[in-house]
Coordinates of N, CA and C in Angstrom, one line a residue:
M1 N 0.9 -1.1 0.2 CA 0.2 0.0 -0.4 C 1.0 1.8 0.0
K2 N 1.1 1.9 -1.0 CA 1.2 3.6 -0.8 C 0.4 4.4 0.1
I3 N 1.2 5.1 0.5 CA 1.0 6.2 0.9 C 1.5 7.4 0.8
N4 N 0.7 8.5 0.6 CA 1.4 9.7 -0.3 C 1.0 10.6 0.8
T5 N 2.5 11.0 1.5 CA 3.1 12.2 2.1 C 2.4 12.9 2.1
K6 N 2.6 13.9 1.3 CA 1.8 14.9 1.2 C 0.4 14.9 1.5
K7 N -0.6 13.8 1.5 CA -2.0 14.1 1.3 C -2.0 13.7 3.2
L8 N -1.4 12.8 3.7 CA -1.3 12.0 5.0 C -0.9 13.9 6.2
A9 N 0.1 14.6 5.1 CA 0.6 15.9 5.8 C -0.5 16.7 5.8
L10 N -1.0 16.8 4.9 CA -2.5 17.8 4.7 C -3.4 17.6 6.1
I11 N -3.8 15.8 6.2 CA -4.6 15.5 7.3 C -4.0 15.8 8.5
G12 N -2.7 15.4 8.6 CA -2.0 16.0 10.1 C -2.6 17.2 10.5
V13 N -2.3 18.2 9.3 CA -2.5 20.1 9.7 C -4.2 20.2 9.8
L14 N -5.2 19.4 9.3 CA -6.3 20.1 9.7 C -7.1 19.0 10.9
A15 N -6.5 18.1 11.2 CA -6.9 17.1 12.3 C -6.0 18.3 13.4
A16 N -5.1 19.2 13.4 CA -4.9 19.7 14.2 C -5.3 21.4 14.2
V17 N -5.4 21.8 13.0 CA -6.8 22.8 13.1 C -7.9 22.9 13.3
A18 N -8.3 21.3 13.2 CA -10.1 21.0 14.0 C -10.1 21.6 15.1
M19 N -8.2 20.9 16.1 CA -8.7 20.8 17.8 C -8.3 21.9 17.9
M20 N -7.4 22.8 17.2 CA -7.0 24.1 18.6 C -8.3 25.0 17.7
L21 N -9.7 25.0 17.0 CA -10.9 26.2 16.8 C -11.8 25.0 17.7
S22 N -12.0 23.9 18.1 CA -12.5 23.4 19.5 C -12.3 24.2 20.6
Y23 N -10.9 24.3 20.8 CA -10.0 24.4 21.9 C -10.5 25.7 22.0
I24 N -10.7 26.8 20.7 CA -10.8 28.1 20.9 C -12.4 28.3 21.3
E25 N -12.9 27.6 20.9 CA -14.7 27.3 20.9 C -15.0 27.0 22.5
A26 N -14.0 26.2 22.8 CA -14.2 26.3 24.3 C -14.1 27.2 25.5
L27 N -13.2 28.1 25.0 CA -12.8 29.2 25.4 C -14.0 30.3 25.4
I28 N -14.7 30.3 24.6 CA -16.0 31.5 24.3 C -16.9 31.5 25.3
P29 N -17.1 32.1 25.8 CA -18.7 31.5 26.5 C -19.7 31.7 26.1
P30 N -21.1 31.1 26.6 CA -21.4 30.9 25.4 C -22.5 32.2 25.3
V31 N -23.1 32.0 23.7 CA -23.2 33.1 22.9 C -25.2 33.3 23.8
Y32 N -25.6 32.7 24.0 CA -27.2 32.6 24.4 C -27.2 31.3 25.6
S33 N -27.3 31.2 26.8 CA -27.1 30.8 27.7 C -28.4 29.9 28.2
A34 N -29.7 30.4 28.1 CA -30.5 30.2 27.8 C -31.1 29.3 27.1
V35 N -30.4 28.8 26.3 CA -30.4 27.1 25.1 C -29.1 26.3 25.8
P36 N -28.5 26.0 27.0 CA -27.4 25.1 26.3 C -27.5 24.1 25.2
G37 N -25.8 23.8 25.2 CA -25.2 23.8 23.9 C -25.3 24.1 22.4
I38 N -25.6 25.4 22.8 CA -25.0 26.1 21.1 C -23.8 26.6 21.1
K39 N -23.3 25.7 19.7 CA -21.8 26.4 19.6 C -21.7 26.9 18.0
L40 N -20.7 27.3 18.2 CA -20.5 27.8 16.6 C -19.9 26.8 15.6
G41 N -19.0 25.6 15.9 CA -18.5 24.3 15.8 C -17.8 25.4 14.5
L42 N -17.0 25.9 14.7 CA -15.2 26.0 14.5 C -14.6 25.2 13.6
A43 N -14.7 24.0 14.1 CA -14.1 22.8 14.2 C -14.2 22.5 12.3
N44 N -15.4 22.4 12.0 CA -16.4 22.6 10.7 C -15.5 22.5 10.0
I45 N -14.3 23.7 9.9 CA -14.1 25.1 8.9 C -13.3 23.6 8.3
A46 N -12.4 23.3 9.1 CA -11.8 21.7 8.7 C -11.6 20.6 7.8
V47 N -13.3 20.5 8.8 CA -14.0 19.3 7.8 C -14.3 19.5 6.6
I48 N -15.0 20.6 6.3 CA -15.5 20.8 4.9 C -14.8 21.0 3.9
F49 N -13.0 21.5 4.8 CA -11.9 22.4 3.4 C -12.1 21.2 3.4
A50 N -11.5 19.8 4.4 CA -10.8 18.3 3.8 C -12.1 17.6 2.7
L51 N -13.9 17.9 2.8 CA -14.6 17.3 2.1 C -14.0 17.6 0.9
Y52 N -14.3 19.1 0.5 CA -13.5 19.8 -0.7 C -12.5 19.6 -1.4
S53 N -11.3 19.5 -0.8 CA -10.2 19.7 -1.2 C -9.0 17.9 -1.2
V54 N -9.3 18.0 -0.4 CA -9.0 15.9 0.1 C -10.7 15.1 -0.6
D55 N -10.5 14.3 -0.1 CA -11.5 13.3 0.1 C -12.2 12.9 1.3
P56 N -14.3 12.1 1.3 CA -13.8 12.2 1.6 C -14.4 11.2 3.2
K57 N -13.2 10.7 2.8 CA -12.4 9.6 4.1 C -11.8 10.5 5.3
S58 N -10.9 11.7 4.3 CA -10.0 12.3 5.3 C -11.0 13.0 6.2
A59 N -12.2 13.7 5.2 CA -12.7 14.7 5.4 C -13.4 13.7 7.7
A60 N -14.2 12.3 7.1 CA -14.4 11.9 8.2 C -13.6 11.7 9.7
F61 N -12.5 11.3 9.2 CA -11.0 11.2 9.8 C -11.1 12.4 10.9
I62 N -11.3 13.7 9.6 CA -10.7 14.1 10.8 C -11.5 14.7 11.8
S63 N -12.8 14.9 11.4 CA -14.1 14.8 12.2 C -14.3 14.0 13.6
L64 N -14.0 12.8 13.2 CA -14.1 11.9 14.5 C -13.1 11.4 15.4
V65 N -11.6 12.4 14.7 CA -10.4 12.3 15.6 C -11.0 13.4 16.2
R66 N -10.8 14.7 15.7 CA -11.4 15.8 16.3 C -12.6 15.5 17.7
V67 N -13.9 15.1 17.0 CA -14.7 14.8 18.6 C -14.2 13.6 19.9
A68 N -13.7 12.9 19.3 CA -12.4 12.2 20.3 C -11.5 12.3 20.8
L69 N -10.3 13.3 20.3 CA -10.0 14.5 21.5 C -10.5 14.9 22.3
S70 N -11.6 16.2 21.5 CA -12.1 16.7 22.0 C -12.8 16.4 23.3
A71 N -13.0 15.3 23.1 CA -14.0 14.9 24.8 C -12.8 14.2 26.0
L72 N -12.1 13.7 25.2 CA -11.0 13.2 26.0 C -10.0 14.5 27.0
L73 N -10.0 15.9 25.9 CA -9.2 16.4 26.7 C -9.9 17.7 27.3
F74 N -11.1 17.6 26.3 CA -12.2 18.6 27.3 C -13.5 18.3 27.4
G75 N -14.2 17.1 27.4 CA -15.5 16.4 28.0 C -15.7 14.7 28.7
S76 N -16.5 14.3 28.7 CA -16.7 13.5 28.8 C -16.5 12.2 28.2
V77 N -17.5 10.8 28.9 CA -18.1 10.1 28.2 C -18.6 10.2 27.6
M78 N -19.9 11.1 28.0 CA -21.4 11.4 27.8 C -21.3 13.0 26.3
S79 N -20.2 13.1 26.9 CA -19.7 14.4 25.4 C -19.5 13.5 24.0
F80 N -18.4 12.5 24.3 CA -18.2 12.0 23.3 C -19.5 11.1 22.6
I81 N -20.2 10.4 23.5 CA -21.6 9.9 22.9 C -22.0 11.0 22.3
Y82 N -22.6 11.8 22.4 CA -23.5 12.7 22.2 C -22.7 13.2 20.2
S83 N -21.6 14.1 21.2 CA -20.7 14.4 19.7 C -20.6 13.7 18.5
F84 N -20.7 12.7 18.8 CA -20.1 11.9 17.9 C -21.3 11.0 17.3
S85 N -22.6 10.5 18.1 CA -23.7 10.4 16.7 C -23.6 11.5 16.1
G86 N -23.5 13.2 17.1 CA -24.1 13.7 15.9 C -23.1 14.2 14.1
A87 N -22.0 13.9 15.0 CA -20.5 13.3 14.1 C -21.2 12.6 13.3
V88 N -21.9 11.5 13.0 CA -21.5 10.7 12.4 C -22.7 11.1 11.1
L89 N -23.8 11.2 11.8 CA -25.3 11.8 10.6 C -24.9 12.6 9.9
S90 N -23.9 13.6 10.8 CA -23.6 15.4 10.2 C -23.1 14.8 9.2
L91 N -21.7 13.9 8.7 CA -20.1 13.7 7.7 C -21.5 12.6 6.8
A92 N -23.0 11.9 7.6 CA -22.9 11.2 6.3 C -23.6 12.8 5.2
V93 N -25.0 13.3 6.0 CA -25.2 14.2 5.2 C -24.6 14.8 4.6
M94 N -23.8 15.8 4.8 CA -22.9 16.2 4.5 C -22.5 15.9 3.2
I95 N -21.9 14.9 3.1 CA -20.6 13.5 1.9 C -21.7 13.4 1.2
L96 N -22.9 13.2 1.2 CA -23.9 13.3 0.3 C -24.5 14.1 -0.1
L97 N -24.5 15.1 -0.2 CA -24.6 16.4 -0.5 C -24.3 16.8 -1.6
K98 N -22.5 16.5 -0.9 CA -21.6 16.9 -2.1 C -21.3 16.4 -3.0
K99 N -21.6 14.8 -2.8 CA -21.4 13.9 -3.5 C -22.5 14.6 -4.8
S100 N -24.0 14.7 -4.6 CA -24.8 15.7 -5.5 C -24.6 16.2 -6.5
A101 N -23.4 17.4 -6.1 CA -23.4 18.8 -6.3 C -24.1 19.5 -6.9
L102 N -25.5 19.8 -6.0 CA -26.5 20.3 -5.7 C -26.5 21.5 -5.3
F103 N -25.4 21.7 -3.7 CA -25.4 22.2 -3.2 C -23.8 23.0 -3.0
S104 N -24.1 23.9 -2.3 CA -22.2 24.5 -2.7 C -22.0 24.7 -0.8
A105 N -20.9 25.0 -0.7 CA -19.9 24.2 0.4 C -20.7 25.2 1.6
V106 N -21.3 25.8 1.3 CA -22.2 27.5 2.6 C -23.4 26.3 2.7
G107 N -24.2 25.1 1.6 CA -25.6 24.8 1.7 C -24.9 23.3 2.1
V108 N -24.3 22.1 2.1 CA -23.4 21.4 2.4 C -23.7 21.9 4.5
S109 N -22.4 23.0 4.9 CA -22.2 23.2 6.0 C -23.7 23.7 6.6
V110 N -24.7 23.7 6.0 CA -25.9 24.6 7.5 C -26.2 23.1 7.0
A111 N -26.4 22.3 6.1 CA -26.8 20.9 6.6 C -26.1 20.2 7.3
G112 N -25.5 20.6 7.3 CA -23.7 19.3 8.4 C -24.8 19.8 10.0
A113 N -24.3 21.1 9.8 CA -24.6 21.5 11.1 C -26.3 20.7 11.1
V114 N -27.4 20.9 11.1 CA -28.4 21.1 11.0 C -28.7 19.7 12.0
M115 N -27.7 19.1 11.1 CA -28.0 17.3 11.1 C -26.9 17.0 12.3
H116 N -26.1 17.6 12.9 CA -25.3 17.6 13.3 C -26.3 17.7 14.9
N117 N -27.1 18.9 15.1 CA -28.3 19.3 16.0 C -28.6 17.6 16.2
V118 N -29.3 17.1 14.5 CA -30.7 16.0 14.9 C -29.7 15.3 16.0
G119 N -28.8 14.5 15.0 CA -28.3 13.7 15.3 C -28.3 13.8 16.6
Q120 N -27.6 14.7 18.2 CA -27.0 14.7 19.4 C -28.9 14.4 19.5
V121 N -30.2 15.4 19.6 CA -31.0 15.4 20.0 C -31.9 13.6 20.0
L122 N -31.5 13.6 18.6 CA -32.0 11.2 18.4 C -31.1 10.7 19.7
C123 N -29.9 11.2 20.0 CA -29.2 9.8 20.4 C -30.2 10.4 22.3
A124 N -30.1 11.4 22.8 CA -31.0 12.0 23.6 C -32.1 11.5 23.7
V125 N -33.1 11.8 22.9 CA -34.1 10.7 23.2 C -34.1 9.4 23.5
I126 N -32.9 8.9 22.7 CA -32.7 7.0 23.8 C -32.5 7.0 24.7
I127 N -31.1 7.7 24.7 CA -31.0 8.3 26.2 C -31.5 8.2 27.7
L128 N -32.1 9.4 27.4 CA -32.9 9.5 28.2 C -34.8 9.5 28.2
G129 N -35.1 8.7 27.3 CA -36.3 7.8 27.1 C -37.3 9.0 26.1
T130 N -37.1 10.2 26.2 CA -38.0 10.9 26.5 C -38.2 11.3 25.1
A131 N -39.1 11.5 24.2 CA -39.2 12.4 22.9 C -39.8 13.6 23.0
E132 N -39.7 14.3 24.7 CA -40.4 15.8 24.6 C -39.1 16.6 23.8
I133 N -37.6 16.0 24.7 CA -36.7 16.8 23.9 C -36.4 17.2 23.4
G134 N -37.0 16.1 22.2 CA -37.3 16.8 20.7 C -37.4 18.0 20.5
Y135 N -38.6 19.2 21.1 CA -38.8 20.5 20.7 C -37.8 21.1 21.0
Y136 N -36.2 20.9 21.6 CA -35.1 21.4 21.9 C -34.7 21.7 20.4
L137 N -34.9 21.0 19.9 CA -34.3 20.7 18.7 C -34.8 22.2 17.2
I138 N -36.1 22.7 17.8 CA -36.2 23.9 16.9 C -35.2 25.2 17.3
F139 N -34.7 25.5 18.1 CA -33.7 26.2 19.1 C -32.7 26.1 18.4
L140 N -31.9 25.0 18.4 CA -30.8 24.5 17.5 C -30.8 24.6 16.0
S141 N -31.9 24.2 15.7 CA -31.6 24.8 14.1 C -31.6 26.2 13.7
V142 N -32.3 26.9 14.9 CA -32.3 27.6 14.5 C -30.6 28.8 14.7
S143 N -30.1 28.0 16.1 CA -28.6 28.4 15.7 C -27.8 27.2 14.8
A144 N -28.2 26.3 14.3 CA -27.0 25.5 13.7 C -27.4 26.4 12.0
V145 N -28.0 27.1 11.8 CA -28.6 27.8 10.2 C -27.5 29.3 10.6
V146 N -27.9 29.5 11.4 CA -26.8 30.7 11.4 C -25.1 30.4 11.2
S147 N -24.6 29.7 12.2 CA -23.3 29.2 12.8 C -23.0 28.4 11.1
G148 N -24.0 27.5 10.9 CA -24.1 26.4 9.5 C -23.9 28.1 8.5
V149 N -24.8 28.9 7.7 CA -24.2 29.6 6.5 C -22.4 30.2 7.4
L150 N -22.0 30.5 8.1 CA -20.8 31.9 8.8 C -19.3 30.4 8.3
V151 N -19.6 29.4 8.8 CA -18.6 28.4 9.3 C -18.9 28.3 7.5
G152 N -19.5 27.9 6.5 CA -19.6 27.8 4.8 C -18.9 28.6 4.6
L153 N -19.4 30.0 4.9 CA -19.1 30.9 4.4 C -16.6 30.9 4.0
V154 N -16.4 30.8 6.0 CA -14.8 30.4 5.5 C -14.5 29.7 5.1
S155 N -15.4 28.2 5.1 CA -14.9 26.6 4.3 C -14.8 27.7 3.0
A156 N -15.8 28.3 2.7 CA -15.8 28.3 0.5 C -14.9 29.0 0.2
L157 N -14.3 30.2 1.4 CA -13.3 30.8 0.9 C -11.9 30.3 1.1
L158 N -11.8 29.8 1.9 CA -10.6 28.7 2.0 C -10.4 27.4 1.1
I159 N -11.4 27.3 0.1 CA -11.4 26.2 -0.2 C -11.0 26.8 -2.2
K160 N -11.5 28.5 -2.1 CA -11.3 29.2 -3.2 C -9.9 29.5 -3.1
K161 N -9.1 30.2 -2.0 CA -7.9 30.8 -1.7 C -7.1 29.7 -1.5
L162 N -7.1 28.4 -0.8 CA -6.4 27.2 -0.8 C -6.3 26.3 -1.5
K163 N -6.2 26.3 -2.6 CA -6.4 24.6 -3.3 C -4.4 24.1 -3.4
P164 N -5.0 23.5 -2.5 CA -4.0 21.9 -2.5 C -3.4 21.4 -3.3
A165 N -1.5 21.6 -4.2 CA -1.7 21.0 -4.9 C -2.2 19.1 -4.5
N166 N -2.1 18.4 -5.8 CA -2.5 17.7 -6.5 C -1.9 16.8 -5.1
T167 N -3.1 15.9 -4.2 CA -2.9 15.1 -2.9 C -3.4 13.0 -3.2
Q168 N -4.3 13.8 -4.2 CA -4.6 12.0 -4.5 C -3.0 11.0 -4.5

């Protein structure tokens, strides 16, 4: 099996960037404390960049490594379970939408942000055994659209400006 060192280095850098963005986000006080759990999702800039500039497997690897390390460094087992469930659903939808070529990076980002929240709420419904927590998704979805647009715009700009040399 041949390993492309340029691609491997880029994936490592993007995983490190995702971790740094997660750490920065952990330092930011809650935007709206009445609805806990609202976050900007800054680490998704690295994931979306990888999705468009490297490949879907690399984007998934970066996302899942970031989720695992963030839970280990800044969270708990429960935060890992919630983040992992959100990340898996988000990644699946983003990969499908990107592959369809019907959506821009901004659209893919918004869908990913919303699906991350859907995955977390579904996980909470299963763990807590109550469907009423689903109402929380209304508030989370509004914030996901706003943050998804912001993350998507930054990602699209980076994709356009930082076209890496062929890493395939």
